[in-house]
Amino acid sequence: MHRFLHLLLYFLVFTGCTSSQKNNTAGFNPYSYKGQKKVLAENGAVVSAHPLASKVGVEILKQGGNSFDAAIATQLALAVVYPNAGNLGGGGFLVARLSNGPLLAVDFREKAPAAASHDMYIDNTGEARTDKSQDGHLSGGVPGTVAGIFVYLKYAKLSLDKLIQPAIDLAAKGFVITEREARGLNNLQDELKQFNTVMPVFVKDKWKAGDTLVQTDLAHTLERIRDNGAKGFYEGETARLIVEEMQRGGGIITYQDLREYNAKVREPHVFTYKGYTIAGMPMPSSGGLLLHQMMKMVENRNISAMGFQSTAAVQLMTEVERRAYADRAEYMGDADYYKVPVSVLSSDKYLQWRMKDYDPAAATPSTMIKPGITTEKESEETTHLSVIDKEGNAVSITTTLNNSYGSRTVIGGAGFFLNDEMDDFSIKPGVPNMYGAVGGEANAIQPGKRMLSSMTPTIVLKDNKPVIVVGTPGGTTIPTQIFQTLINILEFGMSTEDAVYKPKFHHQWLPDEILTEKGFPAAVRSQLEKMGYKFANEREGIGRTEIIRVLSNGKFEAVADIRGDDGAEGF
Ligand code: GLY
């Protein structure tokens, strides 16, 4: 009966039969909607981690919105239907190309609260407390997502209340969860009980596919944003709920931190590769610079002749990845607080020098590149959406809570997860974060500073027109996945699906081992082992790449990753 009532409500809401709902999603039913993995479209396309969110975005395009409208509606819908990484309580980055040509980057990365300090996660025995930087209230940075949306809202055509209403509806009425989502929530139960002061709606004896997830508190938070703009989040009732949650659970985010948070418009990190222009995110994401370094280190090495996943190509890409990530650990951080030598690190001269000890017959041990110690953990929950429209706007947004479901703390009464992004700082030199990445002073904690990210929202242009809009989650594996996806397309001439779906691999300098995904060719692995490479345990999936390509006939080919429930939409 309960389910039937919801179905009825949905029918009324999504078919436009009620005048009170400002809905934008006519014609689809969240109870049966499975989405598509690939679409070919002429007018616009959206691809994201959740079919409902992609559907929300494409309906906005159909109503006359542009890529920014669709991206905002999709992003807000993801905050509801993809709570492990879509968010209001986290942050991220946008890279865009405006229809009249200019490129844009928006940084809405979380910030360290004013009360944060260099050694806040080191206890009195000198031990680094990664439990504190990764779990619960103290692991949260000041959220940036809502501020970011209000920065790029000015490039949108429709009003915020139109763009946010589908998210409000999905939160208030609920949506049906999949097998994968049920599994994610079931795995979370102990941590939810441990890290919350008010038990959130996600707590339940057992979730199963087909259950409806209703998020009333989150719907009210979204309504406050609809009615009061960014102040609906950073001030007033939502701010009160955040600060009271901090006080109950030992967090340090204050009213002042929230009021003073600002998203920043930045110059995209732009470079060229064989006639293409590639635009990515500058600091505080390492993504754009790492991609630049890796692409340039292979550019003159005729990798296409080596062939996709030949031993030679994988070895070259591994050595390139190793060198770029060694630089990440030493030199990269929030450039507003630390002088990052971007032009040196990306100069052709430096990158040629960087490869001087590359040996095509043997592994270069990471200790020869730079010493360090590390371990690895697998948790890489971030999410990406790509959007394009026929006006020529292209938007690439990656957002994150850091861990899956962030700190696992839900703001009591506000219904959204707080990030655990503080762990992306280097909490102590040489101590790895949850991705096994190490760092030093460049990425040390300072009040107000943004923690170094790996997010790599990317747009590839040819003759100043977008040809690829791409990004992925995956923590430190993000830049290597984008690197490999672009090399697969630009050098190996692969189809979009193959470029995304074929098994990926990853090397990040430390730990000195290659991480491979299930299906990576065993023969290549054993040849590389003979050359001195070590391999980590194989992984089920690396990244969830969401890509749109503009084909030579002008059509948009949108492909959603098969590693998750992701969906592509277009028209
Ligand atoms: N939290 C993952 C990243 O920003 O790279």
XYZ file of C-alpha atoms and ligand atoms in Angstrom:
576
model
C 0.000 0.000 0.000
C 2.819 2.321 1.009
C 4.561 1.592 -2.257
C 1.385 2.099 -4.240
C 0.874 5.518 -2.677
C 4.360 6.554 -3.666
C 3.805 5.310 -7.149
C 0.645 7.359 -7.381
C 2.396 10.429 -6.074
C 5.145 9.962 -8.584
C 2.735 9.628 -11.407
C 1.178 12.924 -10.375
C 4.493 14.674 -9.836
C 6.489 13.481 -12.787
C 3.724 13.660 -15.338
C 2.973 17.235 -14.408
C -0.552 16.541 -13.080
C -0.141 18.698 -9.986
C 0.226 22.415 -10.296
C 1.973 22.729 -6.939
C 5.056 20.797 -8.035
C 7.593 22.756 -10.004
C 8.790 19.564 -11.603
C 11.044 19.215 -14.616
C 11.014 15.499 -15.073
C 7.918 14.650 -17.045
C 7.604 11.161 -18.353
C 9.759 8.994 -16.174
C 9.013 6.844 -13.218
C 11.657 6.339 -10.549
C 10.191 2.912 -9.810
C 10.942 1.473 -13.188
C 13.610 3.748 -14.603
C 16.867 1.876 -15.199
C 18.568 4.318 -17.521
C 20.927 3.692 -20.403
C 24.650 3.133 -20.693
C 25.087 4.832 -24.038
C 23.156 7.384 -26.035
C 23.690 9.185 -29.299
C 22.151 12.642 -29.178
C 21.892 15.742 -31.327
C 20.761 18.407 -28.896
C 22.444 17.616 -25.619
C 23.614 14.855 -23.319
C 24.185 14.190 -19.637
C 26.085 11.338 -18.030
C 26.420 10.749 -14.302
C 26.661 8.105 -11.592
C 22.888 7.670 -11.335
C 20.293 7.219 -14.096
C 17.728 9.344 -12.239
C 20.173 12.219 -11.909
C 21.113 12.034 -15.599
C 17.411 11.947 -16.468
C 16.764 15.038 -14.351
C 19.564 16.813 -16.246
C 18.371 15.936 -19.714
C 14.802 16.995 -18.904
C 16.218 20.398 -17.944
C 17.979 20.569 -21.327
C 14.690 19.737 -23.027
C 13.019 22.606 -21.183
C 15.495 25.074 -22.692
C 18.219 24.920 -20.093
C 21.864 24.859 -21.146
C 24.688 22.633 -19.889
C 25.032 24.687 -16.692
C 21.336 24.326 -15.888
C 21.500 20.594 -16.530
C 24.732 20.195 -14.550
C 23.271 21.978 -11.521
C 20.044 19.964 -11.601
C 22.012 16.732 -12.040
C 24.439 17.636 -9.262
C 21.598 18.440 -6.861
C 19.775 15.231 -7.794
C 22.977 13.265 -7.128
C 23.039 14.783 -3.630
C 19.791 12.880 -3.074
C 19.988 9.672 -5.107
C 23.722 9.045 -4.726
C 24.397 9.864 -1.080
C 27.735 8.068 -0.939
C 29.351 10.774 -3.072
C 26.765 13.208 -4.428
C 26.519 15.820 -1.731
C 25.672 19.085 -0.092
C 28.253 18.461 2.647
C 31.339 18.059 0.476
C 33.043 19.887 -2.348
C 34.487 19.593 -5.829
C 35.564 21.273 -9.026
C 34.029 22.409 -12.303
C 35.770 22.830 -15.635
C 33.632 24.288 -18.410
C 33.747 25.680 -21.887
C 31.294 28.499 -22.522
C 29.417 28.567 -25.808
C 31.213 31.739 -26.877
C 34.635 30.169 -26.326
C 36.131 30.997 -22.903
C 37.159 28.265 -20.491
C 36.149 28.374 -16.843
C 37.253 26.601 -13.656
C 35.394 26.815 -10.352
C 36.949 25.573 -7.118
C 34.448 24.627 -4.445
C 36.862 22.436 -2.536
C 36.345 22.179 1.225
C 38.546 24.324 3.496
C 40.205 23.562 6.809
C 38.149 25.228 9.573
C 39.733 28.245 11.324
C 40.374 26.126 14.425
C 42.318 23.507 12.415
C 46.057 23.262 13.024
C 49.166 21.685 11.518
C 49.352 18.797 14.033
C 45.687 18.394 14.903
C 45.708 14.697 14.030
C 48.942 13.852 15.887
C 48.453 12.546 19.421
C 50.734 13.178 22.377
C 52.810 10.070 21.585
C 53.529 11.480 18.119
C 51.224 8.995 16.355
C 49.190 10.187 13.367
C 45.503 9.567 14.169
C 44.056 8.702 10.774
C 40.898 7.541 12.567
C 40.299 11.199 13.471
C 41.121 12.507 9.982
C 38.958 9.863 8.284
C 35.949 9.234 10.523
C 33.325 11.337 12.207
C 32.936 14.999 13.009
C 36.581 16.097 13.237
C 37.381 14.793 9.748
C 35.105 17.338 8.039
C 36.287 20.339 6.088
C 34.022 23.366 5.568
C 31.681 22.248 2.742
C 31.916 24.032 -0.616
C 29.308 22.411 -2.862
C 26.461 24.889 -2.354
C 28.730 27.927 -2.755
C 30.082 26.417 -5.974
C 26.621 25.963 -7.453
C 25.827 29.645 -6.845
C 29.020 30.661 -8.680
C 28.188 28.793 -11.868
C 24.453 29.418 -11.608
C 25.188 32.724 -13.317
C 25.944 30.856 -16.551
C 22.598 29.027 -16.371
C 19.401 30.198 -18.077
C 16.702 28.865 -15.759
C 15.972 29.857 -12.169
C 17.349 27.866 -9.239
C 13.894 26.886 -8.041
C 13.356 25.018 -11.319
C 16.741 23.323 -11.114
C 16.477 22.260 -7.489
C 12.857 21.052 -7.500
C 13.544 17.573 -8.936
C 16.046 17.002 -6.116
C 13.501 18.174 -3.548
C 10.911 15.813 -5.022
C 13.295 12.872 -5.029
C 14.222 13.552 -1.397
C 10.660 14.176 -0.182
C 8.919 11.375 -2.060
C 11.821 8.951 -2.126
C 13.341 6.833 -4.842
C 13.818 3.124 -5.234
C 17.276 1.845 -4.393
C 19.197 -0.747 -6.371
C 20.970 -3.866 -5.197
C 24.280 -1.990 -5.157
C 22.810 0.881 -3.119
C 21.242 -1.537 -0.630
C 24.625 -3.241 -0.220
C 26.341 0.106 0.334
C 23.843 1.097 3.033
C 23.951 -2.317 4.732
C 27.754 -2.170 4.906
C 27.459 1.237 6.532
C 25.241 0.392 9.495
C 27.888 -0.040 12.230
C 29.677 3.143 11.223
C 26.439 5.100 11.073
C 25.727 4.110 14.656
C 29.271 4.952 15.689
C 29.629 8.352 14.060
C 26.192 9.914 14.528
C 24.616 11.745 17.429
C 21.146 11.615 15.838
C 20.298 8.371 14.022
C 19.760 9.237 10.340
C 17.233 7.738 7.908
C 19.972 5.543 6.495
C 19.931 3.387 9.658
C 17.802 0.285 9.110
C 18.032 -3.420 9.987
C 18.342 -4.472 6.393
C 18.067 -2.573 3.147
C 17.135 -4.444 -0.001
C 16.821 -3.636 -3.681
C 13.402 -2.119 -4.289
C 13.197 -0.320 -0.945
C 12.277 3.364 -1.088
C 14.666 5.861 0.467
C 12.836 8.983 1.647
C 14.993 11.870 2.970
C 12.670 14.410 4.547
C 15.351 16.408 6.397
C 17.369 16.670 3.211
C 14.285 17.859 1.308
C 13.860 20.664 3.864
C 17.538 21.644 3.571
C 17.128 21.816 -0.216
C 14.009 23.943 0.244
C 15.948 26.372 2.435
C 18.558 26.662 -0.336
C 15.782 27.176 -2.911
C 14.182 29.895 -0.801
C 17.265 31.675 0.616
C 20.066 30.930 -1.849
C 23.538 30.066 -0.497
C 22.482 31.617 2.809
C 19.979 28.789 3.098
C 22.990 26.577 3.689
C 25.750 28.747 5.157
C 23.534 30.749 7.503
C 20.253 30.398 9.369
C 18.689 27.038 10.186
C 21.100 24.822 8.212
C 24.146 26.536 9.726
C 22.606 26.104 13.175
C 22.088 22.378 12.539
C 25.676 21.979 11.318
C 27.221 23.854 14.233
C 25.082 22.046 16.814
C 26.088 18.723 15.239
C 29.739 19.776 15.533
C 29.254 20.675 19.179
C 27.549 17.353 19.965
C 30.194 15.268 18.170
C 33.499 17.055 18.746
C 33.784 18.767 15.354
C 35.254 22.252 14.890
C 33.287 23.893 12.064
C 31.811 27.179 13.312
C 29.201 29.704 12.137
C 32.067 31.922 11.042
C 33.686 29.131 8.980
C 30.388 28.623 7.182
C 29.670 32.312 6.646
C 33.168 32.956 5.308
C 33.356 30.005 2.922
C 33.820 31.142 -0.659
C 34.048 29.204 -3.905
C 36.737 30.536 -6.257
C 36.788 31.091 -9.979
C 40.222 29.974 -11.223
C 42.140 29.839 -14.475
C 41.828 26.306 -15.847
C 45.083 24.367 -16.257
C 45.443 24.233 -20.055
C 47.981 22.439 -22.238
C 48.202 21.055 -25.754
C 48.650 17.495 -26.948
C 49.180 16.746 -30.649
C 46.841 19.465 -31.854
C 44.283 19.086 -29.043
C 43.822 21.588 -26.220
C 43.209 19.959 -22.868
C 41.633 21.965 -20.044
C 41.731 20.658 -16.486
C 41.625 21.783 -12.891
C 44.470 23.807 -11.365
C 45.534 23.680 -7.702
C 44.213 22.784 -5.208
C 43.581 19.804 -7.444
C 46.646 18.002 -8.663
C 44.496 16.579 -11.492
C 45.228 19.087 -14.274
C 48.965 19.242 -13.648
C 49.362 15.462 -13.257
C 47.455 14.866 -16.488
C 49.651 17.460 -18.218
C 52.844 15.829 -16.955
C 51.791 12.306 -17.888
C 50.498 13.205 -21.355
C 53.628 15.205 -22.175
C 55.956 12.446 -20.970
C 54.429 10.055 -23.542
C 53.751 12.559 -26.348
C 56.976 11.955 -28.293
C 57.371 8.242 -27.603
C 55.163 6.821 -30.341
C 52.940 4.982 -27.911
C 50.326 4.267 -30.591
C 52.819 1.960 -32.324
C 53.244 0.001 -29.086
C 49.532 -0.865 -29.020
C 46.848 -0.871 -26.337
C 47.871 -2.833 -23.250
C 51.048 -4.091 -24.859
C 53.733 -4.670 -22.241
C 55.707 -1.739 -23.690
C 52.780 0.711 -23.463
C 51.788 -0.312 -19.934
C 55.396 -0.095 -18.803
C 55.856 3.370 -20.297
C 52.603 4.638 -18.767
C 53.511 3.142 -15.395
C 56.887 4.903 -15.376
C 55.250 8.172 -16.375
C 52.645 7.802 -13.617
C 55.342 7.012 -11.049
C 57.284 10.182 -11.848
C 54.279 12.486 -11.872
C 53.015 11.172 -8.520
C 56.452 11.607 -6.917
C 56.128 15.296 -7.812
C 52.614 15.370 -6.407
C 53.812 14.208 -3.000
C 56.569 16.790 -2.805
C 55.375 19.920 -4.535
C 51.594 20.055 -4.780
C 49.096 21.699 -2.433
C 46.808 24.723 -2.229
C 48.674 27.343 -4.281
C 47.013 30.125 -2.261
C 49.068 28.915 0.715
C 52.123 27.240 -0.795
C 54.145 28.187 -3.844
C 53.593 25.290 -6.228
C 56.181 25.372 -9.067
C 53.584 24.655 -11.746
C 55.470 26.132 -14.696
C 58.659 24.227 -13.901
C 56.852 20.945 -13.286
C 55.004 21.238 -16.579
C 57.838 22.556 -18.749
C 58.941 20.349 -21.646
C 62.543 20.643 -20.498
C 61.744 19.408 -16.999
C 59.564 16.553 -18.252
C 62.270 15.377 -20.654
C 64.741 15.460 -17.796
C 62.267 13.593 -15.584
C 62.313 10.670 -18.043
C 66.106 10.574 -18.402
C 66.417 7.447 -16.253
C 63.477 5.693 -17.928
C 64.561 2.207 -18.997
C 62.178 0.412 -21.395
C 63.589 -2.928 -20.227
C 63.265 -2.580 -16.456
C 61.310 -1.024 -13.609
C 62.741 2.145 -12.055
C 62.349 1.573 -8.305
C 60.448 4.408 -6.629
C 63.303 4.717 -4.114
C 65.429 5.982 -7.014
C 62.863 8.649 -7.809
C 62.254 9.711 -4.234
C 62.210 7.851 -0.914
C 59.121 7.305 1.228
C 56.955 4.814 3.077
C 53.327 4.027 2.511
C 50.435 1.621 2.649
C 47.255 1.415 0.661
C 43.574 1.343 1.379
C 40.711 1.051 -1.033
C 38.036 3.649 -0.712
C 37.552 6.105 -3.471
C 34.138 7.612 -3.463
C 33.785 10.681 -5.524
C 31.466 11.246 -8.449
C 31.603 12.854 -11.855
C 29.098 14.289 -14.305
C 29.601 15.470 -17.861
C 27.136 17.620 -19.817
C 27.059 19.119 -23.297
C 24.497 21.141 -25.229
C 24.060 22.180 -28.834
C 24.928 25.804 -28.024
C 28.501 24.639 -27.374
C 28.545 24.779 -23.571
C 30.373 21.826 -22.027
C 30.509 21.189 -18.293
C 32.661 18.693 -16.426
C 32.101 18.477 -12.659
C 33.667 16.130 -10.112
C 32.438 16.269 -6.527
C 33.307 14.292 -3.438
C 32.742 13.556 0.219
C 36.162 11.788 0.134
C 35.360 8.414 1.678
C 32.211 6.604 0.621
C 29.517 8.520 2.579
C 32.273 10.914 3.766
C 32.767 11.029 7.513
C 29.645 8.816 7.842
C 28.278 11.622 10.036
C 24.910 12.955 8.901
C 24.129 16.476 10.079
C 21.280 15.902 12.540
C 18.040 17.413 11.238
C 19.652 18.494 7.956
C 19.897 15.050 6.377
C 23.208 15.243 4.500
C 26.560 13.568 5.041
C 29.535 15.647 6.149
C 32.732 15.067 4.172
C 35.924 13.616 5.666
C 38.098 15.672 3.358
C 40.603 16.692 6.059
C 42.289 13.340 5.369
C 43.344 14.656 1.953
C 45.825 16.903 3.750
C 49.181 15.415 4.632
C 48.459 15.039 8.348
C 52.078 14.082 9.074
C 54.968 13.902 6.560
C 55.316 10.361 5.229
C 52.027 9.144 6.729
C 49.762 7.949 3.929
C 46.196 9.141 3.604
C 43.360 6.736 2.825
C 44.543 6.476 -0.773
C 48.089 5.593 0.256
C 49.287 9.026 -0.916
C 52.003 10.746 1.072
C 52.842 14.424 1.183
C 54.737 17.071 3.039
C 54.649 20.760 3.836
C 53.054 21.731 0.505
C 49.894 19.958 1.623
C 50.160 20.407 5.402
C 47.137 21.625 7.371
C 46.638 25.365 7.832
C 43.427 27.151 8.844
C 41.482 28.160 5.725
C 43.661 26.121 3.379
C 42.175 23.696 0.835
C 43.425 20.115 0.924
C 45.124 18.747 -2.201
C 42.797 16.834 -4.485
C 43.209 14.403 -7.380
C 39.928 15.280 -9.062
C 40.385 15.718 -12.802
C 37.311 17.115 -14.545
C 38.596 17.555 -18.101
C 37.537 18.999 -21.439
C 39.439 18.250 -24.654
C 39.061 20.755 -27.482
C 39.953 20.702 -31.142
C 39.903 24.005 -33.036
C 38.448 25.559 -29.880
C 35.401 23.258 -29.883
C 34.811 20.595 -27.225
C 35.398 17.038 -28.454
C 35.610 15.145 -25.144
C 34.055 15.940 -21.736
C 35.277 13.466 -19.144
C 35.963 12.714 -15.498
C 35.850 9.938 -12.927
C 35.889 9.241 -9.205
C 38.695 7.136 -7.779
C 40.819 9.129 -5.302
C 44.434 9.123 -6.392
C 43.564 6.824 -9.295
C 41.548 9.638 -10.937
C 44.361 11.302 -12.920
C 45.740 7.967 -14.162
C 42.252 6.857 -15.295
C 41.734 10.064 -17.262
C 45.268 9.762 -18.668
C 44.560 6.195 -19.830
C 41.099 7.019 -21.201
C 42.531 9.897 -23.258
C 45.507 7.852 -24.507
C 43.081 5.023 -25.409
C 41.091 7.435 -27.589
C 43.729 9.811 -28.936
C 46.554 7.293 -29.463
C 45.005 3.836 -29.719
C 41.934 5.034 -31.623
C 39.573 3.041 -29.414
C 35.807 3.320 -29.314
C 34.444 5.331 -26.401
C 33.086 2.222 -24.654
C 36.360 0.327 -24.976
C 38.350 3.345 -23.848
C 36.278 3.449 -20.664
C 35.359 -0.186 -20.048
C 38.658 -2.006 -20.724
C 40.571 -2.799 -17.506
C 42.670 0.012 -16.108
C 45.864 0.053 -14.052
C 47.462 2.549 -11.703
C 50.852 3.458 -10.250
C 51.272 6.354 -7.830
C 54.997 6.209 -6.984
C 54.296 4.950 -3.461
C 53.462 2.225 -2.759
C 55.833 0.968 -5.465
C 53.381 -1.425 -7.070
C 50.977 -1.545 -9.983
C 47.314 -1.736 -9.104
C 45.279 -3.565 -11.747
C 41.637 -4.087 -12.319
C 40.059 -7.500 -12.831
C 40.563 -8.526 -16.451
C 43.975 -6.905 -16.854
C 45.929 -9.258 -19.172
C 47.817 -11.903 -17.164
C 50.530 -12.216 -19.829
C 51.375 -8.509 -19.557
C 51.469 -8.780 -15.807
C 53.901 -11.688 -15.875
C 56.177 -9.961 -18.409
C 56.237 -6.850 -16.230
C 56.977 -8.958 -13.159
C 60.016 -10.302 -14.984
C 61.126 -6.681 -15.518
C 60.977 -6.029 -11.784
C 57.440 -4.680 -11.271
C 55.390 -5.612 -8.237
C 51.608 -5.868 -8.343
C 49.006 -5.105 -5.689
C 46.004 -7.389 -5.257
C 43.690 -7.085 -8.245
C 40.692 -4.784 -7.780
C 37.079 -5.229 -8.875
C 36.796 -1.800 -10.467
C 38.939 1.302 -10.797
C 37.055 4.547 -11.305
C 33.643 5.180 -12.892
C 34.333 7.257 -15.936
C 31.527 9.397 -17.377
C 32.321 10.635 -20.862
C 30.766 12.530 -23.750
C 32.424 12.649 -27.160
C 31.488 14.893 -30.029
C 31.625 12.742 -33.155
C 32.771 14.009 -36.552
C 29.106 14.298 -37.653
C 28.474 16.632 -34.712
C 26.448 14.085 -32.696
C 27.076 13.606 -28.990
C 28.044 10.132 -27.859
C 27.492 9.819 -24.096
C 28.812 6.726 -22.352
C 28.231 5.832 -18.700
C 30.579 3.484 -16.902
C 29.527 -0.146 -16.468
C 31.372 -0.324 -13.149
C 28.321 1.144 -11.389
C 24.619 1.910 -11.875
C 25.618 5.008 -13.897
C 23.388 6.350 -16.656
C 23.684 8.337 -19.899
C 20.862 10.449 -21.307
C 20.467 12.608 -24.367
C 17.993 13.849 -26.930
N 38.945 13.184 -1.969
C 39.541 12.739 -3.151
C 40.192 13.829 -3.905
O 39.821 14.976 -3.756
O 41.086 13.579 -4.648
